[in-house]
Each structure stands twice: as C-alpha cells, then as structure tokens.
CSV table of C-alpha atoms in Angstrom, one decimal:
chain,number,residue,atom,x,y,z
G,38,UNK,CA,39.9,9.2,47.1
G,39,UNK,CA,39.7,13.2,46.8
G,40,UNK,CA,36.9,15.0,47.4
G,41,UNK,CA,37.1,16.6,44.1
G,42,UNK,CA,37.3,13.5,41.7
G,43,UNK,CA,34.4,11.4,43.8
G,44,UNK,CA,31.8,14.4,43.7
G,45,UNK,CA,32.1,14.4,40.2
G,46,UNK,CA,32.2,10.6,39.5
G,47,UNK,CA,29.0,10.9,41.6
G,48,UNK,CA,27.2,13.0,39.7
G,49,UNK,CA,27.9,10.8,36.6
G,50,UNK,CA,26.8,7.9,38.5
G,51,UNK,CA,23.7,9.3,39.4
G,52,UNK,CA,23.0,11.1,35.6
G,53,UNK,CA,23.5,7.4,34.6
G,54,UNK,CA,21.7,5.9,36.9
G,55,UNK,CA,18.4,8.0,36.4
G,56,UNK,CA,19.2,7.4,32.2
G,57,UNK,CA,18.9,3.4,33.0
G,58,UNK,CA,15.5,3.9,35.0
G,59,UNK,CA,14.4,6.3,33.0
G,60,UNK,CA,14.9,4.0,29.8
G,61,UNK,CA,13.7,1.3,31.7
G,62,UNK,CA,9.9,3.0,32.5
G,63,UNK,CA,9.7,4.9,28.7
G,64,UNK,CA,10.9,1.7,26.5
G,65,UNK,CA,8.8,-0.8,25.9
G,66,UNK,CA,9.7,-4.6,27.3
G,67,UNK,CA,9.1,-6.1,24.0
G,68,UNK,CA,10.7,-3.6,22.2
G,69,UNK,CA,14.2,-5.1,20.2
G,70,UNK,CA,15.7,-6.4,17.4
G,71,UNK,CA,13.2,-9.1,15.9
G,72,UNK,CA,12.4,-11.5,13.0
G,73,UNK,CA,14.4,-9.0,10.4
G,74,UNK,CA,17.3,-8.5,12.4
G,75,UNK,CA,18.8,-4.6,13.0
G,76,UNK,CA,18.4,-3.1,9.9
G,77,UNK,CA,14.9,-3.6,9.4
G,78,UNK,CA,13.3,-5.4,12.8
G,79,UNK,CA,14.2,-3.2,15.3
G,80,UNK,CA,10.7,-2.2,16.9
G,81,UNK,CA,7.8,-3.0,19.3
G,82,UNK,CA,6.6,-6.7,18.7
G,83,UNK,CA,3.3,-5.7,20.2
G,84,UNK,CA,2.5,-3.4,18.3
G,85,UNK,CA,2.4,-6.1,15.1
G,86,UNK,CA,-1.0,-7.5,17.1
G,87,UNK,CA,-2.3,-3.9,17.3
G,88,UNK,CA,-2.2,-3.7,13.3
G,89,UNK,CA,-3.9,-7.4,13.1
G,90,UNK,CA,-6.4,-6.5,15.8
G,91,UNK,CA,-7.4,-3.2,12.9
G,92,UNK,CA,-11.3,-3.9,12.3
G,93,UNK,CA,-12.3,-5.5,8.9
G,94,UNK,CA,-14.7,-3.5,6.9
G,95,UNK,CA,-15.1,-4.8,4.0
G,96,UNK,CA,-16.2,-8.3,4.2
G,97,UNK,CA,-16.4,-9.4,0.9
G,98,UNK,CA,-19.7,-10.6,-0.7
G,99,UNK,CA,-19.2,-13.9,0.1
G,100,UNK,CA,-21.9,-13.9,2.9
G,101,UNK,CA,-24.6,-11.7,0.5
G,102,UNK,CA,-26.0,-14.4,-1.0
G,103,UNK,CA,-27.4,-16.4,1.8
G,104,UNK,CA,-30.1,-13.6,2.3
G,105,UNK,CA,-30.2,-11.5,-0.8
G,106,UNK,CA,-31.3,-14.9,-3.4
G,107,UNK,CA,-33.0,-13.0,-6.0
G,108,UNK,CA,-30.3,-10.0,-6.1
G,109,UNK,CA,-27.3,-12.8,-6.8
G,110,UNK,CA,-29.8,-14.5,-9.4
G,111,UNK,CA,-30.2,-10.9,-11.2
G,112,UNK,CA,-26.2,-10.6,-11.6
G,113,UNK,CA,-25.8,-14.3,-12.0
G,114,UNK,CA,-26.1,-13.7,-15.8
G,115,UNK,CA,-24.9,-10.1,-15.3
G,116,UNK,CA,-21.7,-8.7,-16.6
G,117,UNK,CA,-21.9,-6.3,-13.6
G,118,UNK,CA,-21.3,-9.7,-11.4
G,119,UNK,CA,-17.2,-9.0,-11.6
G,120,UNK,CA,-18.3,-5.8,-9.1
G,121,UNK,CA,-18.0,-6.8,-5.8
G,122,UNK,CA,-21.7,-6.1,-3.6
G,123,UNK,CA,-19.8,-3.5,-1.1
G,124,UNK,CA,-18.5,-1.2,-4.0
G,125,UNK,CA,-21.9,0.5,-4.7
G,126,UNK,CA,-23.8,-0.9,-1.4
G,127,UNK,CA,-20.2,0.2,1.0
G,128,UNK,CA,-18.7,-1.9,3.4
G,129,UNK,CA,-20.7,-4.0,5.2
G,130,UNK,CA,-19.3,-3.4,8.8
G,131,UNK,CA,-21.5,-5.3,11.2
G,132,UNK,CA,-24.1,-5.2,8.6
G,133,UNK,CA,-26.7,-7.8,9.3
G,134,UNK,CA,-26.8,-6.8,13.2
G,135,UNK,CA,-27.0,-3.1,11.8
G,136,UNK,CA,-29.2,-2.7,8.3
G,137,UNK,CA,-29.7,0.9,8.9
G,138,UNK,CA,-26.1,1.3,9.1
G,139,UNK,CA,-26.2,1.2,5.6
G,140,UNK,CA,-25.3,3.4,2.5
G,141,UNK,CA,-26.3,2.2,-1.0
G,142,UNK,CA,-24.1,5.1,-3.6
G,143,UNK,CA,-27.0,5.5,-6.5
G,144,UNK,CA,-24.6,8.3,-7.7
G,145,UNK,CA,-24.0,8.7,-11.2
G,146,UNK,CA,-20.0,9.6,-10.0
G,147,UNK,CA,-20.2,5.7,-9.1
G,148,UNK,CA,-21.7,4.5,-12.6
G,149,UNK,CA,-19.2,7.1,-15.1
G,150,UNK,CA,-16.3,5.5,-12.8
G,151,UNK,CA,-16.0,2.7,-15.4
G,152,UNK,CA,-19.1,4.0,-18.0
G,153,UNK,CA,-17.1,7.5,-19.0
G,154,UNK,CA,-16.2,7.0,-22.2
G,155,UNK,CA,-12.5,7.4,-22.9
G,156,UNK,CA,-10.8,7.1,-26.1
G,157,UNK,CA,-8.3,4.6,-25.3
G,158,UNK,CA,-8.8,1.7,-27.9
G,159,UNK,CA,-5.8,-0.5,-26.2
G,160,UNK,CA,-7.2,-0.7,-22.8
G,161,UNK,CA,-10.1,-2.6,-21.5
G,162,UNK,CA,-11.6,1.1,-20.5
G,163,UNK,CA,-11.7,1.8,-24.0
G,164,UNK,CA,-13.9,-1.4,-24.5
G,165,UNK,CA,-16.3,-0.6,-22.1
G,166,UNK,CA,-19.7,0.7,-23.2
G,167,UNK,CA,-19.4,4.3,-22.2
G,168,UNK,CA,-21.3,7.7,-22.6
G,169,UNK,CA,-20.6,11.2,-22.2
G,170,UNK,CA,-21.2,11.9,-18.6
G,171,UNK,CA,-21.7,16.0,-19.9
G,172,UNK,CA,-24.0,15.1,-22.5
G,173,UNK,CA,-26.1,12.1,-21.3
G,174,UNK,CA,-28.9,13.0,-19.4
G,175,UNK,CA,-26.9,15.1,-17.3
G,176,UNK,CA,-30.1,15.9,-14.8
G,177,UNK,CA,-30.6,12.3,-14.1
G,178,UNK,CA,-29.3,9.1,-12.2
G,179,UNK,CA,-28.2,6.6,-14.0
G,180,UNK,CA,-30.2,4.3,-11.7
G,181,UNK,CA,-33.6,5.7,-13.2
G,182,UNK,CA,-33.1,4.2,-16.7
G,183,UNK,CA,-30.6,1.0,-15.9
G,184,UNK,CA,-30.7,-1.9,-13.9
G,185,UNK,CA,-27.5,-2.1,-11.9
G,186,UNK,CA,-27.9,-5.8,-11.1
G,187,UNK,CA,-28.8,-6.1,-14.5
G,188,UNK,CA,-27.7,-3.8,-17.1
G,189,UNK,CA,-28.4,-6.1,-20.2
G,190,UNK,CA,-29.7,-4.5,-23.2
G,191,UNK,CA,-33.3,-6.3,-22.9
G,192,UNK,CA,-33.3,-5.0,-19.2
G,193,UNK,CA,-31.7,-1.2,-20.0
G,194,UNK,CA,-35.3,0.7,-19.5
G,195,UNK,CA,-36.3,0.0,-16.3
G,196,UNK,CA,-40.4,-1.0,-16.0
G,197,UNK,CA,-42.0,1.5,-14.3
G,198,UNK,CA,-43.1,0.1,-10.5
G,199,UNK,CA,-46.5,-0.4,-9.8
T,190,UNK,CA,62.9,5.1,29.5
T,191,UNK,CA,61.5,2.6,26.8
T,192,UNK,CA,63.7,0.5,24.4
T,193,UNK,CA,63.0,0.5,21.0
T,194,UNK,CA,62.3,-3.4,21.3
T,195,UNK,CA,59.4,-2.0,24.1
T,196,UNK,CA,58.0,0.3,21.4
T,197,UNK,CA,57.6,-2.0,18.9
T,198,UNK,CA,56.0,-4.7,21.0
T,199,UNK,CA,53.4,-1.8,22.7
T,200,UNK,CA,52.7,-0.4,19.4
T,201,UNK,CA,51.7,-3.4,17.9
T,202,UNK,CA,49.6,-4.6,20.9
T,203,UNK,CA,47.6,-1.2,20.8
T,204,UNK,CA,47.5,-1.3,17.1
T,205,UNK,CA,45.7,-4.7,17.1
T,206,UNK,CA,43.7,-4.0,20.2
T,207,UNK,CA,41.9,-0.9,18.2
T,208,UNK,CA,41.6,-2.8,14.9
T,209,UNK,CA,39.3,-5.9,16.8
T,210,UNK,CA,36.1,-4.2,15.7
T,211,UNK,CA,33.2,-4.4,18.4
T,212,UNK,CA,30.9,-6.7,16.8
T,213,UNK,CA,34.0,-9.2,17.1
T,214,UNK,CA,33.6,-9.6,20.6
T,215,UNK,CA,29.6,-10.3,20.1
T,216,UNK,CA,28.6,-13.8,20.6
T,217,UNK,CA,27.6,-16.0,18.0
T,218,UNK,CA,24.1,-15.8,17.5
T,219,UNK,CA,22.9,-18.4,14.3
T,220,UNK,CA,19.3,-17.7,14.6
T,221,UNK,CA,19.6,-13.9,13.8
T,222,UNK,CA,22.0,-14.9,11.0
T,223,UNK,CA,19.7,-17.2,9.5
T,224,UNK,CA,16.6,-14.3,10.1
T,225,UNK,CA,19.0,-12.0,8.7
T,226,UNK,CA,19.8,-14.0,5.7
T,227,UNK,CA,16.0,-14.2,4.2
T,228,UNK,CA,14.3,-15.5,7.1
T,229,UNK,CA,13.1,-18.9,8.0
T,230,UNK,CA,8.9,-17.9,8.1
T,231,UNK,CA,6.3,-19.6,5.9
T,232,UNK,CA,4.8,-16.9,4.7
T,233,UNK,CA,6.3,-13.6,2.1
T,234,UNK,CA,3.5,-11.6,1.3
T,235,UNK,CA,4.4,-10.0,-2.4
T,236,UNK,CA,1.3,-8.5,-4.7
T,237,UNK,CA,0.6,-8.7,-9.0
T,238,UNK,CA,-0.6,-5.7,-10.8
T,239,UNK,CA,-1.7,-6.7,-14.0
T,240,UNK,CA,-1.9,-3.1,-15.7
T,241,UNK,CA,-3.4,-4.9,-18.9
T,242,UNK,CA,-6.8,-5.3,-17.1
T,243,UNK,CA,-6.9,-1.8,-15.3
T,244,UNK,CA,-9.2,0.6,-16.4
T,245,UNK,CA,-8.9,3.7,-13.9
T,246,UNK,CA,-12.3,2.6,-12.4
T,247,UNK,CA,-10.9,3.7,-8.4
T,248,UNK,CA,-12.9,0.8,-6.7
T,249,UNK,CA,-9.7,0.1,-5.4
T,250,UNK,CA,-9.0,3.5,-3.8
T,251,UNK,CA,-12.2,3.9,-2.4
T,252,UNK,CA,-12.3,0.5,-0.7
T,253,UNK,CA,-8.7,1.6,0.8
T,254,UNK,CA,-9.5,4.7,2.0
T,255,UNK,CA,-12.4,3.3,4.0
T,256,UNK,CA,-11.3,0.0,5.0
T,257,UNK,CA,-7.9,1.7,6.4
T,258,UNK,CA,-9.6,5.5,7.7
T,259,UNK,CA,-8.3,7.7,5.9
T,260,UNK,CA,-9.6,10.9,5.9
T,261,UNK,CA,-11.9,10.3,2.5
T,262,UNK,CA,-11.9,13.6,1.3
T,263,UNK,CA,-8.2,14.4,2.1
T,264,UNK,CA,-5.8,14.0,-1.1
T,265,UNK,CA,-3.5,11.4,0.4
T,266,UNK,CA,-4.0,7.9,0.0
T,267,UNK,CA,-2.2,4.6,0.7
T,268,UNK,CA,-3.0,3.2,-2.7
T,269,UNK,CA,-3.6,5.1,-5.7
T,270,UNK,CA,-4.0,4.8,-9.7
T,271,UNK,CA,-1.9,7.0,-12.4
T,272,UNK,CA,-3.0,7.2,-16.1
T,273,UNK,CA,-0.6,7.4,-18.8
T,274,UNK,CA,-1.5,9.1,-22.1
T,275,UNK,CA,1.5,9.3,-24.5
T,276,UNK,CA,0.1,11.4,-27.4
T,277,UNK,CA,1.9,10.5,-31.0
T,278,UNK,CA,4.5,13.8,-30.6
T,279,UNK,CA,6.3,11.4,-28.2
T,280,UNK,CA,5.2,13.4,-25.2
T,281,UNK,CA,3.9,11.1,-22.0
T,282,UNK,CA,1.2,13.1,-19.6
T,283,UNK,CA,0.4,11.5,-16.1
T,284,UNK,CA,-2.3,12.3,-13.5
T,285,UNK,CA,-4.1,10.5,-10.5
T,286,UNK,CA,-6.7,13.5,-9.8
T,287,UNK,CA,-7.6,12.5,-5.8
T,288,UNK,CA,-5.8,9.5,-6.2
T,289,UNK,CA,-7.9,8.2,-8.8
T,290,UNK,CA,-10.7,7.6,-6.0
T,291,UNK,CA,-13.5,8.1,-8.4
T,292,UNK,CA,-12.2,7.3,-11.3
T,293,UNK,CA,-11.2,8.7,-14.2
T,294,UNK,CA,-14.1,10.3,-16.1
T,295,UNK,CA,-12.9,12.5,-18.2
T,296,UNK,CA,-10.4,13.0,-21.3
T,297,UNK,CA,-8.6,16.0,-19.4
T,298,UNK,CA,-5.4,15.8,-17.4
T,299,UNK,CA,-4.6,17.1,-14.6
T,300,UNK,CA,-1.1,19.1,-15.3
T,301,UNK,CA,-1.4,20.8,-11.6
T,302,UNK,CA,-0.7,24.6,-12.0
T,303,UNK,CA,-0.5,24.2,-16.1
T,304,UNK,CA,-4.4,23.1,-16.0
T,305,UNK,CA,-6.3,20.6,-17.3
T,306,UNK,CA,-4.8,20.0,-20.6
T,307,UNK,CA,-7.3,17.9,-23.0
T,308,UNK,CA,-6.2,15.6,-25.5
T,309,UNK,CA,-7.7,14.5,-28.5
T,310,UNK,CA,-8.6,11.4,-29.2
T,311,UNK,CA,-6.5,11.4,-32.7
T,312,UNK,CA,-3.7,12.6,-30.8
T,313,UNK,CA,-3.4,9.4,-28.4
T,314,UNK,CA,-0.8,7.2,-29.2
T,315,UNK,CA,-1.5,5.0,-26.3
T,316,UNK,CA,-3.0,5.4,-22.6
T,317,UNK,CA,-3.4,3.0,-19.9
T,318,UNK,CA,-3.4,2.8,-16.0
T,319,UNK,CA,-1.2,1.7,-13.6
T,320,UNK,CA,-2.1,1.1,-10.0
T,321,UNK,CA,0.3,2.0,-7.2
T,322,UNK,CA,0.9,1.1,-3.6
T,323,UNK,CA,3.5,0.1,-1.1
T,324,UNK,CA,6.4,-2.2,-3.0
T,325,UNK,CA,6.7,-3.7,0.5
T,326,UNK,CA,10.4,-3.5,-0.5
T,327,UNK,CA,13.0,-6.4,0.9
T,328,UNK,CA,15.8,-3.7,1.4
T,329,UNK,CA,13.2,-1.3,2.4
T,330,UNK,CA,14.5,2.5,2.7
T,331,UNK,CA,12.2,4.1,4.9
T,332,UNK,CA,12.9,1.4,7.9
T,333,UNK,CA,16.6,2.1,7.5
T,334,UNK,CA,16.3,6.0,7.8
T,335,UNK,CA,13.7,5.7,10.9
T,336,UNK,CA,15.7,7.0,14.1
T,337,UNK,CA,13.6,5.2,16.6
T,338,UNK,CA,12.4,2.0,15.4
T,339,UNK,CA,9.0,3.2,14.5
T,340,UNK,CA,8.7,1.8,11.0
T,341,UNK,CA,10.0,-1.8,10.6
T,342,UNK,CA,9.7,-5.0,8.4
T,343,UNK,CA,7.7,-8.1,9.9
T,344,UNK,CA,9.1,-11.5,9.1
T,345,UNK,CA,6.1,-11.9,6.3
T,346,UNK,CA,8.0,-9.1,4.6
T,347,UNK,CA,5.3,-6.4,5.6
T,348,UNK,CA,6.8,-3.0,6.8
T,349,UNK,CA,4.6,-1.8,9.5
T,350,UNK,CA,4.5,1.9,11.0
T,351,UNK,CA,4.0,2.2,15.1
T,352,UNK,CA,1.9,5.2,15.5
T,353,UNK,CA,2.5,5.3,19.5
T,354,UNK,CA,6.4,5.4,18.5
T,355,UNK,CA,7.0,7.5,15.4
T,356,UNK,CA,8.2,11.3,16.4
T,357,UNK,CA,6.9,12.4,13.0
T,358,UNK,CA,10.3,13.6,11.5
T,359,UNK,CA,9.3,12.7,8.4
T,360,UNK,CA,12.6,11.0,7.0
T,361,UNK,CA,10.8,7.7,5.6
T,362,UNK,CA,8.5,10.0,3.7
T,363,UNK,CA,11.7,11.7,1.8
T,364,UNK,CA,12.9,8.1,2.0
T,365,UNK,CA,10.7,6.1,-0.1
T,366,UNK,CA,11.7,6.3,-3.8
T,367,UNK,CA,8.0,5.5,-4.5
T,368,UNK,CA,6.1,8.4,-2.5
T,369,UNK,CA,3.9,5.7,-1.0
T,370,UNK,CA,4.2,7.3,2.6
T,371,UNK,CA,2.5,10.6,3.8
T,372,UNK,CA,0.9,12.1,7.1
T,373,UNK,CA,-1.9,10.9,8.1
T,374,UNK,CA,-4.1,13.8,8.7
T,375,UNK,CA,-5.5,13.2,11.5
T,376,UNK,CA,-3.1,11.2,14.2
T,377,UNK,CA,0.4,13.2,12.6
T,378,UNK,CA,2.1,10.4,11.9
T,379,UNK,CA,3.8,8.5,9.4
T,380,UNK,CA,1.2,6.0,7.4
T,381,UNK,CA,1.6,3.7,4.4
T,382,UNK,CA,-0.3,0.8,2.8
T,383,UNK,CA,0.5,-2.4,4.8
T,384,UNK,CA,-1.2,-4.6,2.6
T,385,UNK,CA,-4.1,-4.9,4.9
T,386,UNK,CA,-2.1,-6.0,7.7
T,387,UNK,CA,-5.4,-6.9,9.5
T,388,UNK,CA,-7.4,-8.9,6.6
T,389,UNK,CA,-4.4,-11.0,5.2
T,390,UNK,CA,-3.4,-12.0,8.7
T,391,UNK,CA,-6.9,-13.6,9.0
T,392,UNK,CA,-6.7,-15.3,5.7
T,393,UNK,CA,-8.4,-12.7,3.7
T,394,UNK,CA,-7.2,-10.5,0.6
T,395,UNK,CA,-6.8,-6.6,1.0
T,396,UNK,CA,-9.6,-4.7,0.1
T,397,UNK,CA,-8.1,-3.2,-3.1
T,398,UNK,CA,-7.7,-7.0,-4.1
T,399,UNK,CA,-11.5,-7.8,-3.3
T,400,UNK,CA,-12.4,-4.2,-4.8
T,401,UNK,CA,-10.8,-4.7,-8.4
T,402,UNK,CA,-13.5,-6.0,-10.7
T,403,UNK,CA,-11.3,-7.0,-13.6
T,404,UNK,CA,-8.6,-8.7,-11.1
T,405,UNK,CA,-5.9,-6.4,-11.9
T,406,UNK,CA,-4.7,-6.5,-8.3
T,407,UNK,CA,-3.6,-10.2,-6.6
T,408,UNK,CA,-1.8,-11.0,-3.0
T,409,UNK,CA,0.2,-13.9,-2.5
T,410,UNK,CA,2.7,-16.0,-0.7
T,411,UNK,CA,6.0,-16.1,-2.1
T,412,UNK,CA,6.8,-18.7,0.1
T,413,UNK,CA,3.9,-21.2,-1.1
T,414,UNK,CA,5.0,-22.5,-4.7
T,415,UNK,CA,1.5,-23.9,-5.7
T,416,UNK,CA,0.2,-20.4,-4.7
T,417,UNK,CA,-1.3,-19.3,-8.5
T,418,UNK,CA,0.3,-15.7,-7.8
T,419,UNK,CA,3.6,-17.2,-6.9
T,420,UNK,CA,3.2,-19.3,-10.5
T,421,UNK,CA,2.9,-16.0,-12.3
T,422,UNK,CA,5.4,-14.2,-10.6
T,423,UNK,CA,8.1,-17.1,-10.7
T,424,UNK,CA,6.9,-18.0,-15.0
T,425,UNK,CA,5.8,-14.8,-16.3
T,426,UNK,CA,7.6,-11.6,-18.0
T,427,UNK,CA,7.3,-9.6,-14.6
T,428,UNK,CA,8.6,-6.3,-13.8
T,429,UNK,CA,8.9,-3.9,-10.5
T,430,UNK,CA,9.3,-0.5,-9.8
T,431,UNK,CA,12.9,1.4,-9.9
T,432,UNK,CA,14.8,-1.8,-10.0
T,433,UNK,CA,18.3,0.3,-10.7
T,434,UNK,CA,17.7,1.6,-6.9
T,435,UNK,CA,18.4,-1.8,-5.1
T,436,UNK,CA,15.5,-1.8,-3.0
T,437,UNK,CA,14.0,-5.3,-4.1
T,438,UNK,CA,10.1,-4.4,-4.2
T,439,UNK,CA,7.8,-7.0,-3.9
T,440,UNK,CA,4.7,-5.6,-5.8
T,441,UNK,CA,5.3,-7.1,-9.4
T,442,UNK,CA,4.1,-5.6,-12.7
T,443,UNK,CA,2.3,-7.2,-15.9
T,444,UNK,CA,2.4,-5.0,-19.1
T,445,UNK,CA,4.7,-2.3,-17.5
T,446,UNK,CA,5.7,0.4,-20.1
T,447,UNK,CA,8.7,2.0,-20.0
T,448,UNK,CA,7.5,5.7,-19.7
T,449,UNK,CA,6.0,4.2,-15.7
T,450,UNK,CA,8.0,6.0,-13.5
C-alpha cells in the first residue's frame, strides 16, 4: 500500500486503539445495562451496595424499652406515645455503646412544631391543643411546666424536684 | 455502462440494505425483554401519603435530613412539606418555609420577595398539608436525560444517583417535573430521596415513615398483595402527582385537592 494512505490509517489505528484502553481503565467492569434495561438501568451495579452499605441513624424505638421501663410506662397511657423516642431525644446512632453521644432537643421550636396553634378547623393541626408560641410564656421552655412523656392534664404542672 | 434492468435491481438492494435498522441485527435477548417489560423482581417499593392525617409537624424532614446528611441548616431537602391555605376569595397561597423542617408555627406565609402575608382566620376557606418527596416515577425523567449513566432505576423501582459518576450538569434537576432533585451542598452532585435506600434494603421503613407520628407517610411492596399498603393503594380512591405528564409516580395520595400542584 502507499505510504500516504497507511500513515494515516495508522494514526487512526493507534487514536482507536488508546480510546479502547483508555475506556477499558476509566469505566467500571460492572458498569452496563441492568435490571431496567437501557432507558433506565444503564449504570454501575456496585454502586447499588454502596447506597445499602449508607449507615442507619435512626433506629427506631423499638430497642428503648428494654432499658428505659419507667419512661415507656409514662407514655404508655400518653397521647404523646404516637412520637417516636428519636424525634426529641435524635437519632440514636450507636447509642447504647455511646450515651454521651447524645442530644435530648428541650426546645420550645420542638414542642410549637405540632402545639402552634393554627386556625385550620379541617385538619388534625387544627385539633390539636395549641397556644400562641408569641404570647405563652415566651421566656420559658415548655419543658419547665409540662411533662413531655406525659402531658395529661392531671400531670401539666410539673412537681417541683426535691 | 449499467442497464436499466441493473439499476433497478442495485437500487432496490441498497434501498433495503439501509432500511434494516441496526437493532435488527441484535440478537434475541428474552431476559432483557421481559426486565424491560415490568421486571420479573419480588419487590416494587411505592409509598402512601395520607394528607388527611398531616399536620405540618416536620418530624419527617428533620429525621431525613439527618438520617441522609444533608447539610441541616442548608434550604434543600430530599423530602419536604407544603401548606395550602385557600382563603374564601378563591385565592390558594403555598409555602414550605426550610422545607417545613420545624414545622409550621405560625399563621403567616411565606410569599418569598412579597413577604410574609398573614391570613385571618375568618378568611380561611380551607388549609391542609401535603408532604412531598421522590415519586420514584416508573418512566422516570431525570434517568432518561442523564448523559452518563449516573442516575438510574434499580429493579425495586428505586432511582438511585452515583455520586463517583455524575458530572454535575444538572439536566435531571431541570428534568424532574416534581423539583425533588437539587445539589447537594457539599459533594456537588446530583441528590434525591431514595426512599432510604439503606433502611428498606434491611427490612426497615425510611425514616420519614418512622418519624410521622399520625402515620401520614407508609412504604410498601407493590409486589406483595397482602402488603396492607398495597390493599390501600390497589382499593382506595388514590391519586399521584402530575398524572397528565406520563411519568407513572409511585408515591400515592389520600385526600389530594385539586389546587396540589
């Protein structure tokens, strides 16, 4: 052939040829078409474990009871026992290895979450006992005057501790 | 010099030869077919928003934004909660101040550069709350618009974003008719609720799900007919999110109104 249609076949052959290996170090093995076909499962499969392998925070209070007895007897009869534990005492990470780890939100922005008072008669919010959070004791938390494991009315003023 | 007999039988030859499209001379494959045509899995993750029981409390938001890192003070969030009040002029006003992470505690809406407009209580017509997140959508938007296979759909029906792959051009975001995605803050990439990718994998619910005191929020298997959110979905009067735009969400609505958007 002439020298001046192989150097240029050449050339192509090696551009080519450094795309292929090039391609072959920067893509992924696993990465294809997958369980949802081209449109929607073209991707990295490993990268599915690296979402699963995410660390679980919140670990629901299933486990609270076995060493906090008396707290799940307070909201046993408690219409605060719908919240769950970790949304005023946060997530409970590796909690029981780690009790200093944790954060228990006293806040009055916690409490006026549900207890603001807003005038909407069709929705469960508007049902719910509620105050003026710029009127009602506005130097205070809530937490000195209610029980939050037990916010019943015979409970609402908190004894004073001895 | 070519006959006119010759012409005709090249021309026709040629003529066929381009019209064979490519995919034609694919082989056969019946196991992508069948993955393609609604998969063969045991498991389709969809969620039920009851917006009867919501009350704009946030637990929801704030669980999401620590269980999934992001930034807590930064307004973007994978999950958030809007609040309707349609006043008795016929006028509807929305807001989700920071996503609704701490609730709604106050009459006054959030009308961004208008102010905060208050509303008195005579004037309310009706209000309620309506919790948003990923729709988790079967023809999902944002995966067909991603360039590089960064975002994709999982054969539970979870769309999934690859940090390590996404180039951050941002064509998902402008994708999604729902506004779920955003940037996350700190690692620049795409990000989205994935239902909890990591909790319902191991059996658990997401943490919105746990978080919701008055059970507004349930995850389910569509797949699993004695599933009790399955029941609802497959009995009840449910609704979703911009049906008219074909993109099939799986998060289904109780008590939607028509001025949700």
């Amino acid at each position: 052939m002439k020298n001046h249609v192989l150097r240029p076949l050449i050339v192509v052959g090696v551009i080519v040829a450094s795309m292929l290996v090039a391609r072959a170090i920067v893509v992924p093995s696993d990465f294809g078409v997958h369980e949802r076909g081209y449109m929607y499962g073209w991707h990295r499969l490993s990268n599915e474990q690296e979402w699963k392998a995410v660390q679980v925070r919140y670990k629901t209070s299933a486990g609270c009871p076995r060493c906090h007895p008396d707290k799940a007897a307070d909201l046993a009869n408690s219409p605060h026992n719908i919240i769950s534990c970790e949304n005023c005492h946060g997530p409970a990470l590796e909690h029981p290895k780690d009790p200093a780890g944790y954060f228990i939100d006293r806040s009055r922005t916690l409490c006026i979450r549900c207890h603001a008072k807003l005038p909407y008669g069709n929705t469960p919010r508007g049902r719910i006992r509620g105050i003026d959070p710029d009127k009602h004791y506005v130097q205070a938390e809530c937490v000195m005057c209610h029980i939050p494991h037990n916010p019943k009315p015979t409970n609402q003023k908190q004894e004073v501790k001895s | 010099m070519i006959s006119r007999r010759e012409f005709c039988h090249k021309a026709v030859i040629a003529v066929g030869g381009i019209m064979i499209p490519l995919t034609a001379l694919e082989l056969f494959d019946p196991r992508r077919l069948a993955a393609e045509k609604g998969g063969s899995g045991t498991t389709r993750w969809a969620f039920l928003v009851d917006a009867h029981k919501c009350v704009g409390c946030g637990f929801c938001v704030k669980s999401c934004k620590i269980e999934n890192q992001t930034p807590y003070d930064s307004n973007v969030s994978r999950t958030w909660v809007e609040r309707y009040v349609v006043t008795k002029d016929g006028n509807t006003y929305i807001d989700s101040p920071k996503a609704c992470r701490d609730g709604f505690t106050t009459t006054k809406i959030d009308q961004n550069h208008q102010g905060m407009k208050d509303i008195r209580t005579e004037d309310v017509a009706k209000a309620f709350f309506v919790p948003k997140l990923c729709n988790q959508c079967d023809n999902p938007p944002c995966v067909q618009v991603c360039p590089v296979g960064a975002t994709y759909q999982t054969e539970d029906g979870v769309v999934l974003v690859d940090r390590s792959w996404c180039i951050g051009c941002g064509y998902c975001v402008m994708g999604c008719p729902y506004g779920v995605r955003f940037f996350h803050p700190e690692h620049h990439v795409a990000e989205k609720c994935n239902f909890c990718y990591h909790r319902i994998t191991k059996g658990m619910k997401t943490a919105c799900v746990d978080a919701c005191p008055f059970g507004a929020r349930r995850i389910g298997n569509l797949r699993d007919k004695d599933d009790p959110v399955t029941k609802v979905i497959m009995t009840e009067r449910v609704n979703v999110l911009k049906e008219e735009y074909g993109t099939k969400p799986q998060v289904f609505y109780l008590g939607l109104s028509m001025e949700v958007k």
